[in-house]
CSV table of C-alpha atoms and ligand atoms in Angstrom, one decimal:
chain,number,residue,atom,x,y,z
L,1,MET,CA,8.1,-6.7,6.7
L,2,ALA,CA,11.9,-7.0,6.4
L,3,SER,CA,12.1,-9.0,9.6
L,4,VAL,CA,9.2,-11.2,8.5
L,5,MET,CA,10.8,-11.8,5.1
L,6,LEU,CA,14.3,-12.5,6.5
L,7,ALA,CA,12.8,-14.9,9.2
L,8,THR,CA,10.7,-17.0,6.9
L,9,VAL,CA,12.0,-16.8,3.3
L,10,ASP,CA,15.1,-18.6,2.1
L,11,PRO,CA,17.4,-18.0,-0.8
L,12,GLY,CA,15.9,-19.6,-3.9
L,13,ASP,CA,12.3,-19.1,-2.7
L,14,GLU,CA,9.8,-17.0,-4.7
L,15,VAL,CA,7.6,-14.3,-3.2
L,16,ILE,CA,4.5,-13.1,-5.1
L,17,VAL,CA,4.0,-9.3,-5.2
L,18,PHE,CA,1.0,-7.5,-6.8
L,19,GLU,CA,2.3,-4.7,-9.1
L,20,PRO,CA,2.2,-1.7,-8.7
L,21,TYR,CA,3.5,-2.1,-5.2
L,22,TYR,CA,4.7,-0.1,-2.2
L,23,GLU,CA,8.4,0.3,-3.0
L,24,ASN,CA,9.9,-1.8,-0.2
L,25,TYR,CA,8.4,-5.2,-1.1
L,26,GLY,CA,10.7,-6.0,-4.1
L,27,PRO,CA,13.9,-5.0,-2.2
L,28,ASP,CA,12.7,-6.9,1.0
L,29,ALA,CA,12.3,-10.1,-1.0
L,30,ILE,CA,15.7,-9.6,-2.8
L,31,LEU,CA,17.5,-8.9,0.6
L,32,ALA,CA,16.1,-12.3,1.8
L,33,GLY,CA,17.6,-13.9,-1.3
L,34,ALA,CA,14.2,-14.6,-2.8
L,35,THR,CA,12.9,-13.8,-6.3
L,36,PRO,CA,9.9,-11.5,-6.5
L,37,ARG,CA,7.2,-12.7,-8.9
L,38,TYR,CA,4.9,-9.9,-10.0
L,39,VAL,CA,1.2,-10.2,-10.6
L,40,THR,CA,-0.3,-7.2,-12.4
L,41,LEU,CA,-3.1,-5.1,-11.0
L,42,HIS,CA,-5.0,-3.7,-14.0
L,43,PRO,CA,-6.6,-0.3,-14.1
L,44,PRO,CA,-9.1,1.2,-13.7
L,45,HIS,CA,-10.2,-1.0,-10.7
L,46,TRP,CA,-6.8,-2.6,-10.2
L,47,THR,CA,-8.1,-6.1,-10.5
L,48,PHE,CA,-5.8,-9.1,-11.2
L,49,ASP,CA,-6.2,-11.8,-13.8
L,50,GLU,CA,-7.0,-15.1,-12.0
L,51,ALA,CA,-5.0,-17.1,-14.5
L,52,GLN,CA,-1.9,-15.0,-14.0
L,53,LEU,CA,-2.3,-15.4,-10.2
L,54,HIS,CA,-2.7,-19.2,-10.6
L,55,GLN,CA,0.5,-19.3,-12.8
L,56,ALA,CA,2.5,-17.3,-10.2
L,57,PHE,CA,2.2,-20.1,-7.6
L,58,ASN,CA,4.6,-23.0,-7.9
L,59,ALA,CA,6.6,-25.4,-5.8
L,60,ASN,CA,9.2,-22.6,-5.0
L,61,THR,CA,6.6,-20.1,-3.8
L,62,LYS,CA,7.2,-19.3,-0.2
L,63,ALA,CA,4.9,-16.3,0.4
L,64,ILE,CA,2.6,-13.8,-1.1
L,65,ILE,CA,2.3,-10.1,0.0
L,66,ILE,CA,-1.1,-8.5,0.2
L,67,ASN,CA,-1.3,-4.8,0.9
L,68,THR,CA,-4.9,-3.8,1.5
L,69,PRO,CA,-5.9,-0.9,1.4
L,70,HIS,CA,-3.3,-0.6,-1.2
L,71,ASN,CA,-0.5,2.0,-1.7
L,72,PRO,CA,-0.3,3.4,-4.4
L,73,THR,CA,-3.7,2.5,-6.1
L,74,GLY,CA,-6.2,2.8,-3.1
L,75,LYS,CA,-7.5,-0.6,-4.0
L,76,VAL,CA,-9.2,-2.6,-1.3
L,77,PHE,CA,-9.1,-6.3,-1.9
L,78,THR,CA,-12.6,-7.9,-2.0
L,79,ARG,CA,-13.6,-11.0,-0.1
L,80,GLU,CA,-13.8,-12.9,-3.4
L,81,GLU,CA,-10.2,-11.9,-4.3
L,82,LEU,CA,-8.9,-12.8,-0.8
L,83,THR,CA,-10.8,-16.1,-0.9
L,84,LEU,CA,-9.0,-17.1,-4.1
L,85,ILE,CA,-5.6,-16.0,-2.6
L,86,ALA,CA,-6.4,-18.1,0.5
L,87,GLU,CA,-7.3,-21.2,-1.6
L,88,LEU,CA,-4.0,-20.9,-3.5
L,89,CYS,CA,-2.0,-20.3,-0.4
L,90,GLN,CA,-3.4,-23.5,1.1
L,91,LYS,CA,-3.0,-25.5,-2.1
L,92,TRP,CA,0.7,-24.6,-2.4
L,93,ASP,CA,1.5,-24.4,1.3
L,94,VAL,CA,2.4,-20.7,1.0
L,95,LEU,CA,2.6,-18.0,3.7
L,96,ALA,CA,0.7,-14.7,3.4
L,97,PHE,CA,2.3,-11.5,4.6
L,98,THR,CA,-0.4,-8.8,4.8
L,99,ASP,CA,0.3,-5.1,5.1
L,100,GLU,CA,-2.9,-3.6,6.6
L,101,ILE,CA,-1.4,-0.3,7.7
L,102,TYR,CA,-4.3,1.7,6.1
L,103,GLU,CA,-7.0,-0.6,7.5
L,104,HIS,CA,-9.0,2.4,9.0
L,105,ILE,CA,-8.7,4.7,6.0
L,106,LEU,CA,-11.6,3.6,3.7
L,107,TYR,CA,-14.1,5.4,1.5
L,108,ASP,CA,-17.7,5.0,0.3
L,109,GLY,CA,-18.6,2.3,2.8
L,110,THR,CA,-15.8,-0.1,1.6
L,111,GLN,CA,-15.0,-2.8,4.1
L,112,HIS,CA,-11.5,-3.9,5.1
L,113,ILE,CA,-11.2,-7.7,5.3
L,114,ALA,CA,-8.2,-9.2,7.2
L,115,LEU,CA,-7.0,-12.3,5.3
L,116,ALA,CA,-6.2,-14.0,8.6
L,117,THR,CA,-9.9,-14.2,9.3
L,118,LEU,CA,-10.6,-16.3,6.3
L,119,PRO,CA,-11.0,-20.1,6.8
L,120,GLY,CA,-7.6,-21.9,7.1
L,121,MET,CA,-5.6,-18.6,7.0
L,122,GLU,CA,-5.0,-17.8,10.6
L,123,GLU,CA,-2.0,-20.3,10.8
L,124,ARG,CA,-0.3,-19.1,7.6
L,125,THR,CA,-1.0,-15.3,7.7
L,126,ILE,CA,1.5,-12.9,9.1
L,127,THR,CA,-0.5,-9.7,9.7
L,128,ILE,CA,1.6,-6.6,9.6
L,129,ASN,CA,0.5,-3.2,10.8
L,130,GLY,CA,1.9,-0.1,12.4
L,131,LEU,CA,1.1,3.1,14.2
L,132,SER,CA,2.1,5.6,11.5
L,133,LYS,CA,-1.1,6.0,9.4
L,134,THR,CA,-3.8,5.2,12.0
L,135,TYR,CA,-2.4,7.6,14.6
L,136,SER,CA,-0.8,10.1,12.2
L,137,VAL,CA,2.8,9.5,13.4
L,138,THR,CA,4.6,8.7,10.2
L,139,GLY,CA,8.3,8.8,10.9
L,140,TRP,CA,8.0,7.0,14.2
L,141,ARG,CA,8.4,3.7,12.5
L,142,VAL,CA,6.7,1.6,15.1
L,143,GLY,CA,5.1,-1.5,13.7
L,144,TYR,CA,3.6,-4.8,15.0
L,145,ILE,CA,2.7,-8.2,13.7
L,146,LEU,CA,0.3,-10.9,14.5
L,147,ALA,CA,1.3,-14.5,13.6
L,148,ASN,CA,1.3,-18.1,14.7
L,149,PRO,CA,3.7,-18.6,17.7
L,150,ALA,CA,5.7,-21.1,15.6
L,151,LEU,CA,6.6,-18.2,13.3
L,152,THR,CA,7.0,-15.3,15.8
L,153,GLY,CA,10.0,-16.9,17.5
L,154,ALA,CA,12.1,-16.5,14.4
L,155,ILE,CA,10.6,-13.1,13.5
L,156,ARG,CA,11.4,-11.7,17.0
L,157,LYS,CA,15.0,-12.9,16.7
L,158,VAL,CA,15.5,-11.2,13.3
L,159,HIS,CA,13.8,-8.1,14.5
L,160,ASP,CA,16.0,-8.0,17.5
L,161,PHE,CA,19.2,-8.3,15.4
L,162,LEU,CA,18.0,-5.7,12.9
L,163,THR,CA,16.7,-3.0,15.2
L,164,VAL,CA,17.1,-4.2,18.8
L,165,GLY,CA,13.6,-2.8,19.3
L,166,ALA,CA,11.3,0.1,18.7
L,167,PRO,CA,12.1,3.1,21.0
L,168,ALA,CA,10.4,2.4,24.3
L,169,PRO,CA,8.7,5.8,24.8
L,170,LEU,CA,7.1,5.4,21.3
L,171,GLN,CA,5.9,1.9,22.3
L,172,ARG,CA,4.2,3.4,25.4
L,173,ALA,CA,2.6,6.0,23.2
L,174,GLY,CA,1.3,3.2,21.1
L,175,VAL,CA,-0.3,1.5,24.1
L,176,THR,CA,-2.1,4.7,24.9
L,177,ALA,CA,-3.2,5.2,21.2
L,178,MET,CA,-4.6,1.6,21.1
L,179,GLN,CA,-6.9,2.4,24.0
L,180,LEU,CA,-8.6,5.2,22.0
L,181,PRO,CA,-12.4,4.7,21.7
L,182,PRO,CA,-14.1,3.6,18.4
L,183,SER,CA,-15.1,7.2,17.8
L,184,TYR,CA,-11.5,8.0,17.1
L,185,TYR,CA,-11.4,5.7,14.1
L,186,GLU,CA,-14.7,7.0,12.9
L,187,GLU,CA,-13.4,10.6,13.0
L,188,LEU,CA,-10.2,9.5,11.2
L,189,GLY,CA,-12.3,7.9,8.5
L,190,LYS,CA,-14.4,11.1,8.1
L,191,LEU,CA,-11.3,13.3,8.0
L,192,TYR,CA,-9.7,11.4,5.2
L,193,HIS,CA,-13.0,11.2,3.3
L,194,GLN,CA,-13.1,15.0,3.3
L,195,LYS,CA,-9.5,15.2,2.2
L,196,ARG,CA,-10.1,12.6,-0.6
L,197,ASP,CA,-13.1,14.6,-1.8
L,198,SER,CA,-11.0,17.8,-1.8
L,199,ILE,CA,-8.2,16.3,-3.9
L,200,LEU,CA,-10.7,14.8,-6.3
L,201,GLN,CA,-12.3,18.1,-6.7
L,202,ILE,CA,-8.9,19.7,-7.3
L,203,LEU,CA,-8.0,17.1,-10.0
L,204,ASP,CA,-11.4,17.5,-11.7
L,205,GLY,CA,-11.0,21.3,-11.7
L,206,VAL,CA,-7.5,21.1,-13.3
L,207,GLY,CA,-8.6,18.3,-15.6
L,208,ILE,CA,-6.2,15.6,-14.5
L,209,PRO,CA,-7.7,12.1,-15.0
L,210,TYR,CA,-7.3,9.8,-11.9
L,211,PHE,CA,-8.2,6.4,-10.5
L,212,LEU,CA,-10.8,6.6,-7.7
L,213,PRO,CA,-9.2,5.3,-4.4
L,214,GLN,CA,-11.3,3.1,-2.2
L,215,GLY,CA,-8.9,3.4,0.7
L,216,ALA,CA,-5.4,4.7,1.9
L,217,TYR,CA,-4.5,8.3,1.2
L,218,TYR,CA,-3.2,8.5,-2.3
L,219,VAL,CA,-4.6,9.1,-5.8
L,220,LEU,CA,-2.9,7.7,-8.9
L,221,ALA,CA,-3.4,10.1,-11.8
L,222,ASP,CA,-3.0,9.6,-15.5
L,223,ILE,CA,-0.6,12.1,-17.0
L,224,SER,CA,-0.6,10.9,-20.6
L,225,LYS,CA,-2.5,13.9,-21.9
L,226,PHE,CA,0.3,16.3,-20.8
L,227,GLY,CA,2.7,14.9,-23.5
L,228,TYR,CA,5.7,14.4,-21.3
L,229,LYS,CA,8.0,11.5,-22.2
L,230,THR,CA,8.2,10.0,-18.7
L,231,ASP,CA,6.6,10.4,-15.3
L,232,ILE,CA,10.0,11.6,-14.0
L,233,GLU,CA,10.1,14.5,-16.4
L,234,PHE,CA,6.5,15.5,-15.5
L,235,THR,CA,7.3,15.1,-11.8
L,236,TYR,CA,10.3,17.5,-12.1
L,237,HIS,CA,8.0,19.9,-14.0
L,238,LEU,CA,5.5,19.8,-11.2
L,239,ILE,CA,8.1,20.4,-8.5
L,240,LYS,CA,10.2,23.1,-10.3
L,241,ASN,CA,7.6,25.1,-12.2
L,242,ILE,CA,4.3,24.4,-10.4
L,243,GLY,CA,5.4,23.9,-6.9
L,244,VAL,CA,3.7,20.6,-6.1
L,245,ALA,CA,5.6,17.4,-5.2
L,246,VAL,CA,4.3,14.0,-6.3
L,247,VAL,CA,5.8,10.6,-6.6
L,248,PRO,CA,6.5,9.3,-10.1
L,249,GLY,CA,4.5,6.2,-11.0
L,250,SER,CA,7.6,4.3,-12.1
L,251,SER,CA,8.6,4.0,-8.5
L,252,PHE,CA,5.9,1.4,-8.0
L,253,PHE,CA,6.8,-0.9,-10.8
L,254,SER,CA,9.6,-3.5,-11.4
L,255,GLN,CA,10.0,-2.1,-14.9
L,256,PRO,CA,9.9,1.7,-14.8
L,257,GLU,CA,8.2,2.1,-18.2
L,258,LYS,CA,5.1,0.5,-16.8
L,259,GLY,CA,4.6,3.6,-14.7
L,260,HIS,CA,5.5,6.3,-17.2
L,261,SER,CA,1.9,7.6,-17.5
L,262,LEU,CA,1.3,7.7,-13.8
L,263,ILE,CA,2.0,10.0,-10.8
L,264,ARG,CA,0.9,9.5,-7.2
L,265,PHE,CA,-0.6,12.4,-5.2
L,266,CYS,CA,-0.6,12.1,-1.4
L,267,PHE,CA,-3.6,13.9,0.2
L,268,SER,CA,-2.6,13.4,3.9
L,269,LYS,CA,-2.2,17.2,4.1
L,270,THR,CA,-3.9,20.1,5.9
L,271,PRO,CA,-6.8,21.9,4.2
L,272,GLU,CA,-4.4,24.9,3.7
L,273,THR,CA,-1.8,22.8,2.0
L,274,LEU,CA,-4.5,21.2,-0.2
L,275,GLN,CA,-5.8,24.7,-1.1
L,276,ALA,CA,-2.2,25.8,-2.0
L,277,ALA,CA,-1.8,22.8,-4.2
L,278,SER,CA,-5.1,23.5,-5.9
L,279,ASP,CA,-4.0,27.1,-6.6
L,280,ARG,CA,-0.7,26.0,-8.0
L,281,LEU,CA,-2.0,23.1,-10.1
L,282,LEU,CA,-4.4,25.5,-11.8
L,283,LYS,CA,-1.3,26.8,-13.6
L,284,LEU,CA,-1.3,23.4,-15.4
L,285,SER,CA,-4.6,24.0,-17.1
L,286,LYS,CA,-3.5,27.4,-18.5
U,1,PLP,C1,1.8,0.1,2.4
U,1,PLP,C2,2.8,0.7,3.4
U,1,PLP,N1,3.4,-0.1,4.3
U,1,PLP,C3,4.2,0.4,5.2
U,1,PLP,C4,4.6,1.8,5.2
U,1,PLP,C5,5.6,2.3,6.2
U,1,PLP,O1,5.2,2.2,7.5
U,1,PLP,P1,6.1,2.8,8.7
U,1,PLP,O2,5.7,4.2,8.8
U,1,PLP,O3,5.7,1.9,9.8
U,1,PLP,O4,7.5,2.6,8.3
U,1,PLP,C6,4.0,2.6,4.3
U,1,PLP,C7,4.3,4.1,4.3
U,1,PLP,O5,4.2,4.8,3.4
U,1,PLP,C8,3.1,2.1,3.4
U,1,PLP,O6,2.5,2.9,2.5
């Protein structure tokens, strides 16, 4: 994402980011000299207001970032939402940077739609993906992009100057991984479905309200009823006194107060770890 942003966005440009957002997008835009313009995703289904999206586009808009399935909400953008985004991108001559790193982690029959497949979007979409979630190798930091050749020249150059390249043995492992049969992806989907159902059962058991994720491997939970002043205070309480680590909701907002009633659980954990978390979280309901 950083290479894409530095290669295509200039100082003075604006980049539209849906909020809450994966922490890197705001800083990536700022490093490129651009101004992030946030469009709110509203709970419980994390939908956006069409009028606010229309207003976010203007003559300075260079790009929009779409992360689907979405971290931290688990939202999966619908065809209707993506169609509107595609129309606005074409109207305002804007690039779309998609982060589709959770494309294979979907629940309840939800479909992932790649924006680049929508009419008129192949030329202006930079599809960003990586090995870490699909092949359970977070920490390897091997990513890849698909884009129009007119854009990849600049992106390759920036990537070269930023990183030289991803480690060669990890790239080879990626080639092997990408030859796995379709059954691999089906099993991955089933595995995460079980994990999601486990964490939802845990949260129901403890009485923590949450927003149902349709994809990715996080659950945003509403902590208002616990009476803590901020998400940070509650997160420290969970870590120090309960023994469960979460990410405070404010990390995903440009203005921290917008996330004060939220925390994010990550359920990409073994059944044993999820069970241990369940045992510990029960202390909260006492
Ligand atoms: C939406 C999103 N994009 C990108 C990444 C990071 O990917 P990588 O492991 O390739 O650095 C993450 C990791 O949490 C993520 O949630």
